[in-house]
Amino acid sequence: MAKLLLLQGGEATPYEIAGGEVVLGRHPECSIQINSNMVSRKHARVFSHDDGFVIEDLGSGNGTFLNGKKLEAATKIKDGDRIKLGPILLRFEDPDNPASRPALAPGSGVSGAGNQAATATFNLEFASGDDDVATVMGTSGRVEGFGALEVQPEAKLKAVLEISRALAGSTDLDGLLPKILDTLFNIFPHADRGVVLFKEDDGKLIPRAIKHRRSDEDESVKLSRTVLNTVLEQKTGILSADATNDSRFEASESISALTIRSMMAVPMLSVAGDVLGVIHIDTQNAFNQFKKDDLDLLIAVAGQAGLSYETARLMVTALEKQKQDREMQIAANVQLALLPESLPKVDGYQFYASYDSAQAVGGDYYDCMQLEGDRVFFAFGDVAGKGVPASLVMSRISSVVQNVMAFVTDVGVAVGRINNQMCAKAVEGRFVTFVLGVIHTQTGEMSLVNAGHMPIMIRKADGTVEEFGAEAVGIPLGVMEDYPFDVVTRQIAPGETCLIYTDGVSEAMNHNSDLYGIERIRELMHAHGHEGAEELGRTILQDVRRHANGRPQNDDITLMVFSRLG
């Protein structure tokens, strides 16, 4: 529905044009009552007519103005038109018939919808083509940092100190930009309007802050694309003026609506010299036009403003990083709590396990717990991927294994149920290689299911090493529901040691990108397997660290070792 926005006191109050007509005036019976002695009792009306809307002056004492021109008769209005009743400003908006904005030429780098990013009180447009009549009066050359400090050193130092004090310690990025404009209005007392535009990743300029010195003025702002593009592309400050004083343009309504007498635009640069955005200020006072000295001063201020903004942004990033680090530490503690606090203490057996994630959290998993009837179950898994996504899947499989093993003793049935539950809530690409086994501690018999993991390594009492269950390796969990996993059994004899590990062990790399390798694990098993589970596990981990030689691990490193003592 079409509406009128009353622009007063820095706010925009919307009034819908209900019933096809509204009357504006000071009288209480008016649809939009305006308390101002400069407004007549019934000043003007807006009504629908011929698929549009018309504004008509009702014989007011001070007249009704549309886009700066006094109404002489009922006149059709369109979206974006500005209405003035005495000192009161309104803007007409018609969502059903929005005003068309001139499209920006490819590669020009300025957003054609920039006014959408401004506050509702302001209307920002970009002049282009025949409407872009800015005359460049001077340039600063390529801007670097604070410009030429030897030019007006006292004034520049004072201005830089002033804006430094205004922006010091601020981490509110949205609140920082209006402070920049407030300070600029103090430094340039004849400035009437100011805009800070920031460059997006796609190269478009989006207005982030707009300021007017006087709230009772027509608050539309039109910027020259030519000027803005020159500032962006050449990293130069521009001193410019419009053509309203040129007799060739006196009859042009579009030019007279521009109402900018003198303007400056300078780039805000990062420490690396990249353009963060553009600061644009102008004055409508024809007797106080900006000069080259003003442009030099604005460059110095913009340099400090850009530095302050980048410092604040880095500070915000650092604070967010600290918060994320704290949260990740909490997540790491939660994940460690999912692992068993201690391993079973069983006469004639020794159990050892180690978990070391490559990031704060990881996707490796193990569990080991004593069951009724002289049995011990062990579970071992590796989630595809690393970091937070893998850790979430790891937490799920930990819960599923605990729930299933509380009621099921047959490893084949247990893995089938675990797999179906993982398939029911599967995340694409997040499968789990998994091993589940049950050991009867009295007899040493081990029942095992391997779902896509590396085979278990077993060191026999004579020192030879074998890979058990390689012929019965199935698919990982979470890939196919109701998959028939094979169960294999083996007697663990006294003096034998079993090892399960993730590929973070075998694929650990040094600075030359050489892999640790499975053969090196075999050699350590052969040489140290008789020393017991804990000693063998620690020996392997130390050797992996020695091989990496300080290179950060690229994957989670987890292993489980258990021995039947001789």
XYZ file of C-alpha atoms in Angstrom:
566
model
C 0.000 0.000 0.000
C 1.219 3.518 -0.814
C 2.276 5.633 2.144
C 3.745 8.960 3.175
C 6.840 9.074 5.392
C 6.934 12.070 7.750
C 10.612 13.001 8.178
C 10.869 14.858 11.451
C 13.245 14.863 14.396
C 15.599 12.361 12.757
C 12.817 9.764 12.460
C 10.584 8.555 9.652
C 6.925 8.026 10.637
C 4.888 6.114 8.015
C 1.250 6.940 7.209
C -0.629 4.623 4.870
C -2.898 6.238 2.306
C -6.016 4.339 3.378
C -9.247 4.800 1.481
C -7.424 6.349 -1.441
C -7.038 9.818 0.128
C -5.289 11.583 2.998
C -5.506 15.234 4.026
C -2.485 16.915 5.579
C -2.753 19.904 7.877
C -2.863 21.332 11.385
C -6.576 20.614 12.030
C -7.335 17.545 14.225
C -9.703 16.209 11.552
C -6.839 15.833 9.049
C -5.692 12.328 8.214
C -2.110 13.390 8.982
C -2.094 16.098 11.634
C 1.022 18.272 11.613
C 1.692 20.548 14.565
C 3.395 23.527 12.972
C 2.326 27.165 12.694
C 3.797 27.172 9.182
C 1.256 24.539 8.096
C -2.344 25.556 7.261
C -5.357 23.970 8.957
C -6.032 21.957 5.812
C -2.866 22.335 3.821
C -2.856 19.668 1.070
C -4.262 16.321 0.105
C -2.955 13.191 -1.634
C -5.482 11.007 -3.448
C -5.570 8.154 -5.941
C -6.285 8.980 -9.580
C -5.897 7.005 -12.834
C -3.874 4.102 -11.405
C -1.640 6.492 -9.494
C -1.622 9.227 -6.886
C -1.953 12.991 -7.113
C -1.038 15.753 -4.663
C -3.051 19.001 -4.498
C -2.536 22.171 -2.491
C -5.723 23.220 -0.630
C -5.081 26.948 -0.684
C -2.429 26.896 2.002
C -0.756 30.098 3.169
C 2.830 28.965 2.634
C 2.261 26.667 -0.354
C 3.088 23.021 -1.028
C 6.370 22.059 -2.662
C 7.041 18.897 -4.672
C 10.709 18.060 -5.246
C 11.633 21.699 -4.568
C 8.953 23.252 -6.852
C 5.845 24.996 -5.623
C 2.590 23.366 -6.741
C 0.439 25.436 -9.016
C -2.106 22.672 -9.734
C -2.863 19.082 -8.820
C 0.204 17.045 -9.825
C 0.800 13.349 -10.165
C 3.407 11.973 -7.755
C 5.613 8.915 -7.986
C 7.608 6.711 -5.636
C 10.436 8.631 -3.973
C 9.010 12.137 -4.542
C 9.668 14.683 -1.777
C 6.920 16.880 -0.367
C 7.473 19.993 1.745
C 4.786 21.786 3.776
C 6.454 24.808 5.364
C 9.388 23.286 7.335
C 7.857 19.780 7.307
C 9.293 17.144 4.981
C 7.544 14.017 3.692
C 8.439 11.351 1.182
C 5.944 9.427 -0.948
C 6.485 5.688 -1.283
C 4.543 3.382 -3.580
C 5.773 -0.254 -3.276
C 3.472 -1.314 -6.113
C 5.167 1.129 -8.499
C 8.748 1.567 -7.267
C 10.891 4.173 -8.958
C 13.417 2.691 -11.370
C 17.076 3.327 -10.568
C 19.549 3.669 -13.422
C 21.580 0.487 -13.769
C 25.298 0.723 -13.150
C 27.649 -0.007 -16.006
C 29.510 -3.311 -15.641
C 32.723 -3.036 -13.671
C 31.942 0.357 -12.190
C 31.916 -1.036 -8.665
C 29.064 0.986 -7.080
C 25.864 -0.625 -5.855
C 22.719 0.638 -7.538
C 20.706 -0.294 -4.441
C 22.871 1.550 -1.993
C 19.951 3.470 -0.498
C 18.614 0.239 0.960
C 21.559 0.060 3.328
C 20.942 3.584 4.690
C 18.568 4.277 7.547
C 14.919 4.734 6.662
C 15.188 8.473 7.267
C 17.578 9.071 4.389
C 17.363 8.591 0.662
C 20.665 7.902 -1.064
C 20.994 7.791 -4.835
C 23.854 7.515 -7.293
C 23.934 9.957 -10.206
C 25.049 8.546 -13.539
C 24.910 9.314 -17.244
C 23.409 12.697 -18.084
C 22.448 13.144 -14.424
C 26.077 12.924 -13.287
C 27.268 16.510 -13.647
C 30.062 16.568 -11.095
C 32.970 18.725 -12.151
C 36.322 17.635 -10.740
C 38.034 20.721 -9.349
C 41.161 19.026 -8.030
C 42.716 15.729 -6.997
C 45.203 14.731 -4.355
C 47.155 12.247 -6.407
C 47.434 8.681 -5.170
C 46.598 8.519 -1.456
C 48.983 6.697 0.868
C 48.200 6.568 4.568
C 47.779 10.087 5.936
C 48.768 11.898 2.737
C 51.514 14.497 2.574
C 52.100 15.292 6.264
C 54.343 18.256 5.440
C 51.257 20.069 4.045
C 49.388 21.860 6.884
C 51.159 19.773 9.541
C 49.572 21.606 12.493
C 46.020 21.305 11.153
C 46.493 17.668 10.180
C 47.969 16.739 13.555
C 45.098 18.447 15.355
C 42.519 16.708 13.160
C 44.191 13.290 13.534
C 44.362 13.693 17.317
C 40.716 14.752 17.428
C 39.466 11.753 15.513
C 41.830 9.451 17.430
C 40.293 10.590 20.719
C 36.778 10.185 19.335
C 37.376 6.638 18.116
C 39.805 5.357 20.768
C 38.953 1.991 22.308
C 35.703 1.526 20.373
C 34.849 -2.009 19.283
C 31.317 -1.213 18.087
C 31.876 -1.210 14.332
C 28.375 0.061 13.546
C 28.707 2.838 16.119
C 32.224 3.761 14.981
C 31.211 5.090 11.572
C 28.715 7.712 12.834
C 31.458 8.880 15.219
C 33.694 9.444 12.195
C 31.050 11.693 10.632
C 30.450 13.539 13.921
C 34.169 14.302 14.134
C 34.322 15.397 10.486
C 31.505 17.869 11.083
C 33.591 19.372 13.912
C 36.690 19.558 11.732
C 34.751 20.980 8.734
C 32.134 23.327 10.246
C 30.708 24.251 6.816
C 30.017 20.606 5.843
C 26.292 19.921 5.463
C 26.128 16.210 4.688
C 28.411 13.240 5.059
C 28.353 9.606 3.962
C 30.644 6.673 4.771
C 30.460 3.910 2.166
C 32.163 0.550 2.544
C 33.426 -1.694 -0.212
C 31.889 -5.171 -0.236
C 33.708 -8.318 -1.390
C 32.028 -8.049 -4.797
C 33.359 -4.499 -5.234
C 30.053 -2.690 -4.617
C 29.879 0.348 -2.365
C 27.281 0.149 0.399
C 26.461 3.190 2.595
C 27.033 2.383 6.261
C 26.521 5.809 7.860
C 24.858 9.063 6.760
C 24.691 12.377 8.620
C 22.976 15.728 7.982
C 23.877 18.848 9.902
C 20.307 20.188 9.851
C 17.366 17.838 10.306
C 14.871 20.276 8.801
C 16.335 19.992 5.303
C 15.379 17.789 2.397
C 17.345 14.703 3.414
C 18.020 13.126 0.041
C 21.651 12.580 -0.961
C 22.839 12.001 -4.496
C 26.428 10.916 -5.145
C 28.403 11.029 -8.370
C 29.361 7.607 -9.721
C 32.201 9.250 -11.641
C 33.730 10.617 -8.453
C 33.264 7.396 -6.453
C 34.687 5.177 -9.178
C 37.714 7.457 -9.549
C 38.367 7.287 -5.803
C 38.078 3.495 -5.814
C 40.101 2.745 -8.899
C 42.857 5.348 -8.537
C 42.970 5.552 -4.713
C 42.891 9.308 -4.994
C 41.069 12.097 -3.194
C 38.619 14.129 -5.290
C 37.541 17.741 -4.857
C 34.434 18.233 -6.959
C 31.562 20.612 -7.674
C 28.290 20.264 -9.546
C 27.169 22.325 -12.558
C 24.323 24.260 -10.958
C 26.160 27.542 -11.505
C 26.735 26.796 -15.180
C 24.201 28.594 -17.415
C 24.080 25.594 -19.748
C 22.288 23.601 -17.046
C 19.936 26.218 -15.601
C 16.900 24.701 -17.308
C 17.609 21.146 -16.243
C 15.294 19.995 -13.447
C 17.427 16.936 -12.707
C 20.487 19.116 -12.217
C 18.750 21.628 -9.983
C 17.543 18.766 -7.793
C 21.129 17.727 -7.145
C 21.687 20.800 -4.907
C 25.312 20.010 -4.107
C 27.607 22.998 -4.331
C 30.939 21.494 -3.324
C 32.002 17.996 -2.305
C 35.031 15.911 -1.347
C 35.522 12.165 -1.548
C 38.572 10.309 -0.268
C 39.410 6.626 0.177
C 39.692 4.893 3.549
C 42.735 2.640 3.298
C 43.767 -0.397 5.292
C 47.272 -0.861 6.658
C 48.031 -2.914 3.549
C 46.901 -0.022 1.327
C 43.655 -1.646 0.171
C 40.508 0.483 -0.145
C 38.127 -0.193 2.746
C 35.610 2.412 1.670
C 34.985 6.045 0.780
C 34.254 9.105 2.920
C 32.114 11.661 1.076
C 31.152 15.076 2.485
C 29.565 18.073 0.799
C 28.372 21.577 1.494
C 25.374 23.395 0.025
C 26.772 26.785 0.994
C 27.873 28.452 -2.233
C 30.085 30.897 -0.287
C 32.041 28.233 1.618
C 33.229 25.830 -1.017
C 35.858 23.238 -0.152
C 39.420 23.997 -1.190
C 42.504 21.940 -1.922
C 43.681 22.446 1.666
C 40.403 20.944 2.900
C 40.958 17.907 0.684
C 44.463 17.405 2.104
C 43.056 17.635 5.622
C 40.269 15.137 4.879
C 42.825 12.660 3.514
C 44.751 12.809 6.805
C 41.560 12.290 8.806
C 40.428 9.441 6.535
C 43.802 7.750 7.030
C 43.344 7.735 10.800
C 39.673 6.760 10.448
C 40.611 3.781 8.277
C 43.324 2.743 10.736
C 40.943 3.065 13.697
C 38.259 1.051 11.925
C 40.678 -1.702 10.964
C 42.063 -1.791 14.506
C 38.536 -2.072 15.904
C 37.678 -4.794 13.419
C 40.805 -6.760 14.349
C 39.983 -6.297 18.018
C 36.455 -7.605 17.456
C 37.874 -10.544 15.524
C 40.346 -11.256 18.332
C 37.581 -11.137 20.954
C 35.409 -13.450 18.870
C 38.377 -15.796 18.455
C 38.919 -15.840 22.216
C 35.244 -16.639 22.739
C 35.403 -19.422 20.148
C 38.556 -20.799 21.771
C 36.811 -20.917 25.154
C 33.803 -22.630 23.643
C 36.001 -25.109 21.785
C 37.840 -25.903 25.019
C 34.503 -26.627 26.668
C 33.571 -28.816 23.686
C 36.913 -30.642 23.981
C 36.243 -31.330 27.664
C 32.754 -32.581 26.823
C 34.165 -34.906 24.180
C 36.824 -36.272 26.523
C 34.055 -36.976 29.018
C 32.491 -39.312 26.423
C 35.589 -41.494 26.510
C 35.989 -43.984 29.392
C 37.664 -42.535 32.489
C 39.444 -45.831 33.099
C 39.820 -49.169 31.347
C 38.844 -52.534 32.830
C 41.114 -54.109 35.442
C 40.950 -57.840 34.712
C 43.295 -60.482 36.103
C 45.551 -61.801 33.359
C 44.841 -58.868 30.971
C 46.104 -55.365 30.419
C 44.270 -52.604 28.523
C 45.635 -49.279 27.267
C 44.186 -46.519 25.030
C 45.219 -43.027 23.922
C 43.353 -40.247 22.121
C 44.927 -37.090 20.670
C 42.850 -34.924 18.324
C 44.434 -32.832 15.570
C 42.112 -29.931 16.434
C 40.313 -28.943 19.623
C 37.808 -31.721 18.970
C 38.023 -34.720 16.687
C 36.258 -37.702 15.198
C 38.126 -40.676 16.714
C 36.360 -42.824 19.293
C 37.006 -45.730 21.618
C 35.240 -47.436 24.492
C 35.980 -50.451 26.653
C 33.876 -51.825 29.502
C 33.484 -54.999 31.536
C 30.233 -56.912 31.056
C 28.553 -59.675 33.034
C 29.792 -63.224 32.650
C 33.558 -62.539 32.575
C 33.374 -60.602 29.343
C 34.874 -57.337 28.172
C 33.656 -55.415 25.146
C 35.795 -52.947 23.211
C 34.672 -50.501 20.525
C 36.899 -48.424 18.273
C 35.956 -46.003 15.495
C 37.132 -43.266 13.167
C 34.619 -40.748 11.758
C 35.311 -39.476 8.245
C 36.686 -35.955 8.514
C 38.013 -33.895 11.403
C 36.993 -31.059 13.685
C 33.539 -30.094 14.905
C 31.414 -32.028 12.337
C 33.312 -35.245 13.039
C 33.098 -34.689 16.806
C 29.301 -34.420 16.627
C 29.100 -37.773 14.825
C 31.558 -39.196 17.371
C 29.290 -38.115 20.233
C 26.355 -39.823 18.555
C 28.104 -43.157 18.029
C 29.320 -43.063 21.630
C 25.730 -42.811 22.830
C 24.477 -45.472 20.415
C 27.177 -47.997 21.399
C 26.503 -47.532 25.111
C 22.750 -47.975 24.623
C 23.078 -51.084 22.438
C 25.761 -52.845 24.491
C 23.664 -52.451 27.655
C 21.165 -54.948 26.211
C 22.924 -56.948 23.456
C 25.821 -59.361 23.920
C 26.166 -60.824 20.414
C 28.596 -58.607 18.447
C 26.946 -59.354 15.084
C 23.509 -58.273 16.329
C 25.009 -55.298 18.173
C 26.850 -53.909 15.123
C 23.713 -54.359 12.997
C 21.677 -52.282 15.414
C 24.389 -49.667 15.780
C 24.667 -49.392 11.976
C 20.899 -48.997 11.525
C 20.733 -46.239 14.113
C 23.628 -44.406 12.445
C 21.927 -44.793 9.040
C 18.644 -43.407 10.436
C 20.329 -40.076 11.294
C 23.137 -40.190 8.772
C 24.854 -37.043 7.527
C 26.064 -37.307 3.938
C 29.777 -38.118 3.775
C 30.078 -38.738 7.542
C 30.494 -42.515 7.717
C 32.370 -44.301 10.522
C 34.945 -47.084 10.248
C 34.329 -49.212 13.297
C 35.482 -52.287 15.211
C 33.454 -54.010 17.924
C 34.728 -57.011 19.867
C 33.877 -59.074 22.953
C 36.520 -61.073 24.874
C 35.636 -63.962 27.191
C 38.378 -63.371 29.725
C 38.332 -66.905 31.137
C 38.879 -68.634 27.789
C 40.502 -65.814 25.818
C 37.999 -66.226 22.968
C 37.427 -62.991 21.009
C 34.395 -62.355 18.771
C 34.914 -59.447 16.370
C 33.111 -57.395 13.700
C 35.091 -55.008 11.501
C 33.070 -52.322 9.662
C 35.532 -50.792 7.218
C 38.456 -50.307 9.625
C 42.063 -51.496 9.370
C 42.464 -55.102 10.551
C 43.607 -55.679 14.130
C 47.333 -56.360 14.501
C 48.163 -59.261 16.826
C 51.667 -60.027 18.080
C 52.024 -63.698 18.963
C 54.145 -65.014 21.791
C 56.934 -65.932 19.345
C 57.179 -62.324 18.104
C 55.467 -62.753 14.741
C 52.757 -60.230 13.793
C 49.527 -61.011 11.942
C 46.567 -58.943 10.747
C 43.400 -60.572 11.995
C 40.028 -60.412 10.240
C 41.178 -58.833 6.974
C 39.031 -61.267 4.985
C 35.847 -60.215 6.818
C 36.065 -56.416 6.702
C 32.620 -54.947 5.898
C 31.461 -51.483 4.899
C 31.624 -48.521 7.349
C 28.710 -47.651 9.602
C 26.105 -45.241 8.296
C 26.411 -46.295 4.646
C 23.811 -49.045 4.170
C 20.977 -50.060 6.453
C 20.596 -53.776 7.391
C 24.045 -54.660 6.041
C 25.005 -58.269 6.997
C 28.309 -57.892 8.865
C 30.509 -60.981 9.323
C 31.581 -62.117 12.765
C 35.070 -63.629 13.167
C 36.455 -65.340 16.255
C 39.942 -66.058 17.529
C 41.525 -67.371 20.681
C 43.872 -64.851 22.309
C 46.653 -66.952 23.734
C 48.736 -65.983 26.775
C 51.558 -63.646 25.754
C 49.679 -62.204 22.764
C 49.078 -58.470 22.282
C 46.425 -56.821 20.046
C 46.590 -53.335 18.530
C 43.842 -51.197 16.935
C 44.771 -47.776 15.549
C 43.430 -44.993 13.349
C 45.066 -43.761 10.148
C 46.336 -40.758 12.089
C 49.036 -43.114 13.364
C 50.045 -44.822 10.131
C 49.733 -41.633 8.052
C 51.561 -39.264 10.406
C 53.969 -37.157 8.325
C 57.280 -35.421 8.895
C 58.394 -32.167 7.261
C 59.317 -34.079 4.094
C 55.739 -35.465 3.937
C 57.022 -39.018 4.539
C 54.339 -41.277 6.066
C 55.008 -43.143 9.286
C 53.715 -46.332 7.655
C 52.265 -49.666 8.747
C 55.581 -51.503 8.467
C 57.072 -49.349 11.213
C 54.151 -50.317 13.457
C 54.869 -53.973 12.731
C 58.516 -53.561 13.695
C 57.613 -51.943 17.025
C 55.031 -54.656 17.702
C 57.676 -57.309 17.072
C 60.295 -55.578 19.224
C 58.159 -54.353 22.136
C 54.951 -56.408 22.097
C 56.181 -58.632 24.936
C 56.464 -55.628 27.245
C 52.699 -55.335 27.762
C 49.879 -53.160 26.399
C 50.728 -49.887 28.114
C 54.445 -50.039 27.343
C 53.797 -50.882 23.678
C 51.199 -48.113 23.305
C 53.493 -45.458 24.759
C 56.412 -46.676 22.633
C 54.384 -46.355 19.417
C 53.152 -42.857 20.298
C 56.667 -41.652 21.146
C 57.987 -43.045 17.880
C 55.211 -41.333 15.904
C 56.130 -37.986 17.527
C 59.786 -38.609 16.804
C 58.965 -39.308 13.141
C 56.833 -36.131 12.826
C 59.768 -34.131 14.231
C 57.641 -31.156 15.218
C 55.315 -31.112 12.220
C 51.722 -30.477 13.394
C 49.569 -33.576 13.149
C 47.130 -33.558 10.262
C 44.738 -36.136 11.688
C 43.516 -37.481 15.019
C 45.911 -40.033 16.568
C 44.157 -42.764 18.531
C 45.122 -46.316 19.440
C 44.005 -49.140 21.721
C 46.227 -51.981 22.920
C 45.241 -54.994 25.022
C 47.337 -58.007 26.070
C 46.732 -61.402 27.607
C 49.593 -61.790 30.016
C 51.820 -64.857 29.726
